Short mmCIF file of C-alpha atoms in Angstrom, two decimals:
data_model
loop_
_atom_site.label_atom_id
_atom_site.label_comp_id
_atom_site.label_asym_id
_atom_site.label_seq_id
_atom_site.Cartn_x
_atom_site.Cartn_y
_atom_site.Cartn_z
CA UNK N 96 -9.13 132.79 -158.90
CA UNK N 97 -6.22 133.18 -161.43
CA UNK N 98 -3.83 131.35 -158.80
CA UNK N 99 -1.68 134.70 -158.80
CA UNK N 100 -0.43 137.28 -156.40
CA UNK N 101 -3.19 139.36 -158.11
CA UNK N 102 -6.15 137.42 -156.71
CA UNK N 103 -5.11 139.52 -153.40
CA UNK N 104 -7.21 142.86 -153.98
CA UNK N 105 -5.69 146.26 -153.92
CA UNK N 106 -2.70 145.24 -155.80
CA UNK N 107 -0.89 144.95 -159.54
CA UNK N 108 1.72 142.55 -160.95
CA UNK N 109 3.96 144.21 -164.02
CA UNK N 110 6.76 142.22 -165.62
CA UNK N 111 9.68 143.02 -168.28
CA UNK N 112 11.66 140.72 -169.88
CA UNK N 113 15.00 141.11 -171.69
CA UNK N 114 16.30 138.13 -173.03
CA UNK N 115 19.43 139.52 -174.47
CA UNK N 116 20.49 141.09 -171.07
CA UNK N 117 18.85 137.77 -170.08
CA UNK N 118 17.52 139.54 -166.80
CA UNK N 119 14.20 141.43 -165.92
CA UNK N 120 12.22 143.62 -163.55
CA UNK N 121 8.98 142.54 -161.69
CA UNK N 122 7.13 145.25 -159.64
CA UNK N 123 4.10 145.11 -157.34
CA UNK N 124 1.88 148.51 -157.72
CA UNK N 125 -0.37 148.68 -154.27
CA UNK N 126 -3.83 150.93 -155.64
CA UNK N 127 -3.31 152.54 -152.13
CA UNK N 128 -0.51 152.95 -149.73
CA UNK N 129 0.13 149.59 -148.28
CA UNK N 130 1.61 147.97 -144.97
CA UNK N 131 4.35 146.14 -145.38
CA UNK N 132 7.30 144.86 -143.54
CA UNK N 133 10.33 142.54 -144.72
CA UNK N 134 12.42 139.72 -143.15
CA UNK N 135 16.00 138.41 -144.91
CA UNK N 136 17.62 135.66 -143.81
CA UNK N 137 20.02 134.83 -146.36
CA UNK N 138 23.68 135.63 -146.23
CA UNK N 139 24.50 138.13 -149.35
CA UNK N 140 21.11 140.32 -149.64
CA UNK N 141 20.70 143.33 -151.99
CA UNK N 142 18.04 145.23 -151.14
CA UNK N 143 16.79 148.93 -150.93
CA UNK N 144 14.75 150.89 -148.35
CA UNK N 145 14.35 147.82 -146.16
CA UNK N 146 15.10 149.53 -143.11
CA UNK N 147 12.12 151.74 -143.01
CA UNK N 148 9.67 148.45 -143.10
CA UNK N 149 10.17 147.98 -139.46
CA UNK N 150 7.72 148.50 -137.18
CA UNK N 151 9.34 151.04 -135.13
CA UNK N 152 10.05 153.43 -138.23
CA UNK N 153 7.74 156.25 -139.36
CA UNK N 154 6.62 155.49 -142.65
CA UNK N 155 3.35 153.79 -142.09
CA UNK N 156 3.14 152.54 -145.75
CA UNK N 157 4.39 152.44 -148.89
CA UNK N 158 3.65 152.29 -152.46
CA UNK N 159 4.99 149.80 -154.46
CA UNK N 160 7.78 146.60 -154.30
CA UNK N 161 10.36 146.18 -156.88
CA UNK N 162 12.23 142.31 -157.56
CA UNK N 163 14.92 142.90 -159.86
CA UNK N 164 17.76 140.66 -161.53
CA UNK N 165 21.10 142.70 -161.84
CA UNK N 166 22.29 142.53 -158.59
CA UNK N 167 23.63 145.78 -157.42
CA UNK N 168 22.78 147.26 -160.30
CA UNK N 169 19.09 146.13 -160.37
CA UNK N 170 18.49 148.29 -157.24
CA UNK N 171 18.38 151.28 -159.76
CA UNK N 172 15.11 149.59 -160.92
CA UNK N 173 13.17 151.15 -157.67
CA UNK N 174 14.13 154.32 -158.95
CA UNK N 175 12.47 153.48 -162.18
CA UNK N 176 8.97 152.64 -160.51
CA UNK N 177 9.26 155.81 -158.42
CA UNK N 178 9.69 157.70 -161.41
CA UNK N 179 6.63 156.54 -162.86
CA UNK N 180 4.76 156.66 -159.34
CA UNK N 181 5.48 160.38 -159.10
CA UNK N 182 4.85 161.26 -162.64
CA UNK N 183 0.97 159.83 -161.39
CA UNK N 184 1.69 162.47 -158.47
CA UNK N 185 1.88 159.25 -155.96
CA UNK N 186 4.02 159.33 -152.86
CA UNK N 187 4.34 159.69 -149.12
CA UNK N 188 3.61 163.70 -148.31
CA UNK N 189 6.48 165.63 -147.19
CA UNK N 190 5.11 169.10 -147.20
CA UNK N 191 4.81 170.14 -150.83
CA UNK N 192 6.60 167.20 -152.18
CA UNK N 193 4.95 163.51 -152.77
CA UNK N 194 7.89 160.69 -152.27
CA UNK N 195 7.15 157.23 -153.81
CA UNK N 196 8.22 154.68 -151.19
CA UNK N 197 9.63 151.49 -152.99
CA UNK N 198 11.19 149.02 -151.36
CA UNK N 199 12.86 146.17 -153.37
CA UNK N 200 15.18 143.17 -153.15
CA UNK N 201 17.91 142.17 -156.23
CA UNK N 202 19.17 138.79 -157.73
CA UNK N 203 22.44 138.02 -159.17
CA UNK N 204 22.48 137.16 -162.82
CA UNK N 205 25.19 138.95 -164.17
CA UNK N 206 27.40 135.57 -165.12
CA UNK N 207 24.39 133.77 -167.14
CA UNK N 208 25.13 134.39 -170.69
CA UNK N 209 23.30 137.77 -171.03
CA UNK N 210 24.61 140.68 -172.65
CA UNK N 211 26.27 143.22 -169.66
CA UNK N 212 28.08 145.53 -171.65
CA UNK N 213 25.60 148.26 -171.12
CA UNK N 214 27.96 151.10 -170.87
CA UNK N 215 28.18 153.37 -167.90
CA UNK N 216 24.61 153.15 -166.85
CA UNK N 217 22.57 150.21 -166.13
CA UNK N 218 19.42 149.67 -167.75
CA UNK N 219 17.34 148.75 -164.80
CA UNK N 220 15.87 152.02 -164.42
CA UNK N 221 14.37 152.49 -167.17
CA UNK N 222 13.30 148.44 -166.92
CA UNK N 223 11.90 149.14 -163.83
CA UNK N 224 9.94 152.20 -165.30
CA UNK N 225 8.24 149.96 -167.87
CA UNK N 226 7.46 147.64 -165.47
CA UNK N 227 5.52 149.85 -163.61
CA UNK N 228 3.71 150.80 -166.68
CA UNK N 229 2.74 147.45 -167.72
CA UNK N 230 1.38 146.49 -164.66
CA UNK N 231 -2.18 144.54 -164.55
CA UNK N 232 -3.96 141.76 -163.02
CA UNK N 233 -2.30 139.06 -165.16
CA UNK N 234 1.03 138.11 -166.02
CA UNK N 235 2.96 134.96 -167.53
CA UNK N 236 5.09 133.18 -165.10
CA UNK N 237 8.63 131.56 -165.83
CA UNK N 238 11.03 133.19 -167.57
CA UNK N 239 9.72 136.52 -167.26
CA UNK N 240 10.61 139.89 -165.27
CA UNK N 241 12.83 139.50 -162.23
CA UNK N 242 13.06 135.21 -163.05
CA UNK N 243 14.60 135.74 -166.52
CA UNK N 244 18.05 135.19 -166.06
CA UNK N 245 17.33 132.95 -162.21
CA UNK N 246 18.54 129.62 -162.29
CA UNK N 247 18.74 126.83 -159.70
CA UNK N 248 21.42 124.27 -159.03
CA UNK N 249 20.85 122.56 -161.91
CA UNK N 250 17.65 123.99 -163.80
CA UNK N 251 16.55 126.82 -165.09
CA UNK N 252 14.72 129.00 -162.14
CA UNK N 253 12.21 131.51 -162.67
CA UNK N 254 9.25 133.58 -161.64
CA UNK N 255 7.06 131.84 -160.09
CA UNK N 256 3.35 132.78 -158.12
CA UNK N 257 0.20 131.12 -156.38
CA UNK N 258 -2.98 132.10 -154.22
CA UNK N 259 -5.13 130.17 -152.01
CA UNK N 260 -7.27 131.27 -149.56
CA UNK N 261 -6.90 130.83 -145.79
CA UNK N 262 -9.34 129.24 -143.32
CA UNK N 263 -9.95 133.19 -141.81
CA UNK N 264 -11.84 134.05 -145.30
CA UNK N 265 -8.37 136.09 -146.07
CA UNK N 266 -6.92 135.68 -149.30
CA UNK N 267 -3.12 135.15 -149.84
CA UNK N 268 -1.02 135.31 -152.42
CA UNK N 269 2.91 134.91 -153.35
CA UNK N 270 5.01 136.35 -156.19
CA UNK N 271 8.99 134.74 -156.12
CA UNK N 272 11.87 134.65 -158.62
CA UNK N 273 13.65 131.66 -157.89
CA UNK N 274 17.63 131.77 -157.69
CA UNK N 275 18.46 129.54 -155.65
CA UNK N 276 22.03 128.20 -154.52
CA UNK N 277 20.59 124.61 -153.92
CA UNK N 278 17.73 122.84 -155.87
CA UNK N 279 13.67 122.72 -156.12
CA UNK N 280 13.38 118.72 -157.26
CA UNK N 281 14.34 115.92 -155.45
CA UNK N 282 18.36 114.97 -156.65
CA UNK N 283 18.30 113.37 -160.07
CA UNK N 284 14.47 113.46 -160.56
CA UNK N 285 11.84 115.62 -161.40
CA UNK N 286 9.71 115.85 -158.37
CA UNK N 287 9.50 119.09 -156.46
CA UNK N 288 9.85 119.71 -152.96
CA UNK N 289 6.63 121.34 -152.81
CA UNK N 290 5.04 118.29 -153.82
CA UNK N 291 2.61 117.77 -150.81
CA UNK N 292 1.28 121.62 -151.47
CA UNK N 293 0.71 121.48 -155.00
CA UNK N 294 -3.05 122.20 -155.92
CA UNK N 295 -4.59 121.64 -159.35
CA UNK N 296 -1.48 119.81 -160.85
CA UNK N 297 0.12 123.04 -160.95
CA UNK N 298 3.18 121.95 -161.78
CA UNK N 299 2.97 118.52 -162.93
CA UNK N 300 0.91 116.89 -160.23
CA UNK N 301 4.07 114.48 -159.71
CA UNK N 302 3.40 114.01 -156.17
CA UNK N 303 6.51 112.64 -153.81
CA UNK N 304 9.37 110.20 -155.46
CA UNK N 305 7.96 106.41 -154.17
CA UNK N 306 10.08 105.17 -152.53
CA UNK N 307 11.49 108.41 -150.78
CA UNK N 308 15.39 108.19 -152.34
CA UNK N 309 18.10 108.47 -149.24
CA UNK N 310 19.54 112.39 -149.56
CA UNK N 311 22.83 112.83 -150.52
CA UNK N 312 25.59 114.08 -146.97
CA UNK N 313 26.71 116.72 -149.38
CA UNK N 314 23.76 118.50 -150.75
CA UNK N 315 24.58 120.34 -154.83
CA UNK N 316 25.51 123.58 -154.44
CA UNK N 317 26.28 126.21 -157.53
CA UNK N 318 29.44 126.83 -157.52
CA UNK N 319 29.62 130.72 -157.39
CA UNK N 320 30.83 133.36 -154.83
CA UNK N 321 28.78 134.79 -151.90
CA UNK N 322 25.84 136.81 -152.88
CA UNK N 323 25.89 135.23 -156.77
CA UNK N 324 21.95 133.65 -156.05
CA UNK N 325 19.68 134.66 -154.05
CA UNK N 326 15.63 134.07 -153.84
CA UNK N 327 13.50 137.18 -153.52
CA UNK N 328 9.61 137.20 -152.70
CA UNK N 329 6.59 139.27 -151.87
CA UNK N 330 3.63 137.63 -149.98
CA UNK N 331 0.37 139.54 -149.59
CA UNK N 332 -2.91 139.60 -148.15
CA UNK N 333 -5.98 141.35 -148.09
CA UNK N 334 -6.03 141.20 -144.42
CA UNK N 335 -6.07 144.47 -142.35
CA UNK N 336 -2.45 144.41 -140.54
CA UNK N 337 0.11 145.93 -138.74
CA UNK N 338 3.65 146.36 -139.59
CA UNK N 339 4.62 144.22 -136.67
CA UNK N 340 2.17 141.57 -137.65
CA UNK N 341 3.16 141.85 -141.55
CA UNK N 342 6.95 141.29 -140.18
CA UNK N 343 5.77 138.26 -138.56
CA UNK N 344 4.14 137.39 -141.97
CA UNK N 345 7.74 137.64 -143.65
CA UNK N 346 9.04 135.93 -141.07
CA UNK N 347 6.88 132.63 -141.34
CA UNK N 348 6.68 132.80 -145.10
CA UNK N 349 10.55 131.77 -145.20
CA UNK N 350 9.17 128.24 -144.05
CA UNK N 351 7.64 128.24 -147.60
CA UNK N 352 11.50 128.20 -149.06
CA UNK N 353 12.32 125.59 -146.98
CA UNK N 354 9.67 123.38 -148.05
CA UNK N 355 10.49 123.95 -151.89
CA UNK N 356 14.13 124.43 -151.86
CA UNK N 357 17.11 122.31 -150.63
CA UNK N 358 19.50 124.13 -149.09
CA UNK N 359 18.13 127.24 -148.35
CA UNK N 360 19.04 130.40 -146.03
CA UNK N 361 22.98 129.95 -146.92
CA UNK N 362 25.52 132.26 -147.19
CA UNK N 363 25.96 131.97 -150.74
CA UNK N 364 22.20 133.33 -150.95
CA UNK N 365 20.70 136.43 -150.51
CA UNK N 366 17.17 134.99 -149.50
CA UNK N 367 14.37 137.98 -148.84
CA UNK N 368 11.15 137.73 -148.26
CA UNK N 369 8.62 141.59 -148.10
CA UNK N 370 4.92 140.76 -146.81
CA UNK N 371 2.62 143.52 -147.78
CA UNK N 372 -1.12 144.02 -146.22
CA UNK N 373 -3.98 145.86 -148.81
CA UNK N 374 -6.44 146.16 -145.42
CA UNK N 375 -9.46 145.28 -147.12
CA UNK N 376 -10.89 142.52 -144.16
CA UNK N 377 -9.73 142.92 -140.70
CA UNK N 378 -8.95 139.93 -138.37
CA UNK N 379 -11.38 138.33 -135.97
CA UNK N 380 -8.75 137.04 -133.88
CA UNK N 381 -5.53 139.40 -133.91
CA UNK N 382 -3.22 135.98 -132.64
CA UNK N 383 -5.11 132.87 -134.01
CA UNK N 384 -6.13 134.82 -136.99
CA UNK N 385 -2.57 135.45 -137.92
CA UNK N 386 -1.32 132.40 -137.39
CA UNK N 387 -3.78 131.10 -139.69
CA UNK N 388 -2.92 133.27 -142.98
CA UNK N 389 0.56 132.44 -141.82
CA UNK N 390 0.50 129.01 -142.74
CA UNK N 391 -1.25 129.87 -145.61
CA UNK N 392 1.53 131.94 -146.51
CA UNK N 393 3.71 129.38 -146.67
CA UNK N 394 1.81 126.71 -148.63
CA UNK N 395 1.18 129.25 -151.12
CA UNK N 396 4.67 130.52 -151.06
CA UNK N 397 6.12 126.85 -151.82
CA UNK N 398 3.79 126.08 -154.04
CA UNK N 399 5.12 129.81 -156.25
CA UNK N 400 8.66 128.45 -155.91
CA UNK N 401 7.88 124.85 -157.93
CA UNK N 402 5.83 126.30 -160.44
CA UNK N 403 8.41 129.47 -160.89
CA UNK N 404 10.68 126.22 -162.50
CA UNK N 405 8.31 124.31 -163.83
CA UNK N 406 7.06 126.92 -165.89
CA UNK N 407 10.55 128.29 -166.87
CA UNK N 408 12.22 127.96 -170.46
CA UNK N 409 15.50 127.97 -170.71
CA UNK N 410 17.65 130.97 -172.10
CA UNK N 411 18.63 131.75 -175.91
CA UNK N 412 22.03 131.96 -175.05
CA UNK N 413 23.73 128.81 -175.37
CA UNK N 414 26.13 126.82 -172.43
CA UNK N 415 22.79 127.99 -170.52
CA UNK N 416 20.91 125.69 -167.62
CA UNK N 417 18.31 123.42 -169.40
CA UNK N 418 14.72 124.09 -167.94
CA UNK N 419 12.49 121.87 -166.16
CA UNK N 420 10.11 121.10 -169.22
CA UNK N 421 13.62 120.18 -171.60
CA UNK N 422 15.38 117.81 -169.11
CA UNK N 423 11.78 115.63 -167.59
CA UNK N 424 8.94 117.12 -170.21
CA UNK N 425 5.58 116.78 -168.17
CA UNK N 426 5.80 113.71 -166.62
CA UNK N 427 9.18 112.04 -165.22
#
């Protein structure tokens, strides 16, 4: 297993990076129409075409997901992918005409050093239409597509991504771009929340601070408006599921931010999570089964978050956030 989003079959992974705009596009490409369903519980979300993902709505499936930096101006990203869906002729049938459904889910990087001044039209479209296009079965993690310009509290954030495989047989995986209001690592040190999760020393096999420190009343906070953060994720599987049980996917996966990041779920944050199904093995158990990949999903999504920082470098520009690697190297 690569120990990426791609080890889930029936699905793609393609990243670009501008580190002058110091911002990026990530896309998941589903080989066939997938279920999917989302769940945001942070307080300043951008996303598009979330409301179709419930389980009550009509479209069954859909074909790709789009993370994006930009903030309101990422969203044009989608647009980008669905471009290059439809030039494939992909897309939900509407008589005559083939729709590409693609939900996606922004970041806020606008105030990080990168270069803005981009005239009257964005370039995420046309990002986002790359992206598509370079999509494959493996891809860098770090400071790359939709984590270029992410930051934490007080490192650089990043994309980030993991796998594992649950106890049902199922495989799972978790793609993230970390932008977190609050922090990954302990205060002051270089240990990761995720710590009890991490497999393989995949990022830095630090373990837990000894002794645990006390926390801090007042926990850090960046010091921007509403909105200005914001962690976005997909989480798959290569189970067969409905939309009602993929929503219940996104719902448990936000556990997986709260065991790698400290605050989390804020109103300064925009925190969104989209679980997608590629129905390749079907359940055994629709309720015990479930619950199973569930917790899976969250290991494997905490697990993405710490190594989305750990394997971040900072940013050209300077006045930037130093990344993990400059401020503790590999070991503390």
């Amino acid at each position: 297993m690569r120990n990426l989003i791609t080890d889930v079959a029936g699905l793609t992974v393609g990243n670009v990076t501008d580190l002058a705009l110091a911002s990026g596009v990530t896309v998941v490409l589903f080989d066939e129409p997938s279920v999917a369903s989302v769940d945001v519980r942070g307080g300043g979300p951008g996303t598009r075409e979330t409301d179709l993902l419930a389980p009550d709505e009509t479209v069954g499936a859909i074909h790709a997901l789009t993370l994006s930096g930009g903030s309101a101006f990422g969203l044009d990203a989608a647009g980008g992918v669905a471009a290059a869906l439809a030039e494939r002729g992909i897309g939900f049938p509407v008589g005559d005409a083939r729709v590409p459904i693609v939900p996606g889910a922004v970041l806020f990087d606008l105030i990080n050093g990168g270069d803005k001044n981009w005239g009257r039209f964005s370039p995420y479209r046309d990002l986002g239409y790359a992206a598509a296009n370079a999509a494959g079965l493996d891809f860098p993690l770090g400071t790359v597509g939709a984590g270029t310009g992410a930051t934490t509290v007080d490192l650089k954030g990043g994309l980030g991504s993991a796998s594992m495989m649950s106890p049902t047989g199922h495989t799972v995986g978790a793609l993230v771009a970390v932008n977190a209001c609050g922090a990954t690592n302990f205060p002051g040190g270089p240990h990761f929340w995720a710590a009890p999760f991490e497999q393989d020393g995949e990022f830095g096999s630090l373990g837990l601070p000894h002794p645990l420190p006390p926390l801090p009343v007042r926990p850090a906070l960046k010091g921007l408006p509403p909105g200005a953060n914001t962690t976005i994720a997909i989480v798959a599987t290569d189970a067969v599921l409905t939309k009602a049980q993929c929503k219940r996917l996104a719902v448990m996966a936000h556990d997986g931010y709260a065991h790698a990041i400290w605050p989390v779920h804020s109103p300064l944050d925009g925190d969104t999570i989209f679980a997608a199904a590629t129905s390749r093995k079907p359940l055994a158990d629709p309720i015990f089964d479930l619950a199973l990949i569930g917790d899976t999903v969250v290991r494997t999504l905490a697990r993405a978050c710490a190594r989305a920082v750990y394997e971040a470098v900072a940013l050209p520009q300077p006045g930037t956030l130093p990344a993990w690697r400059d401020r503790w190297g590999h070991r503390p």
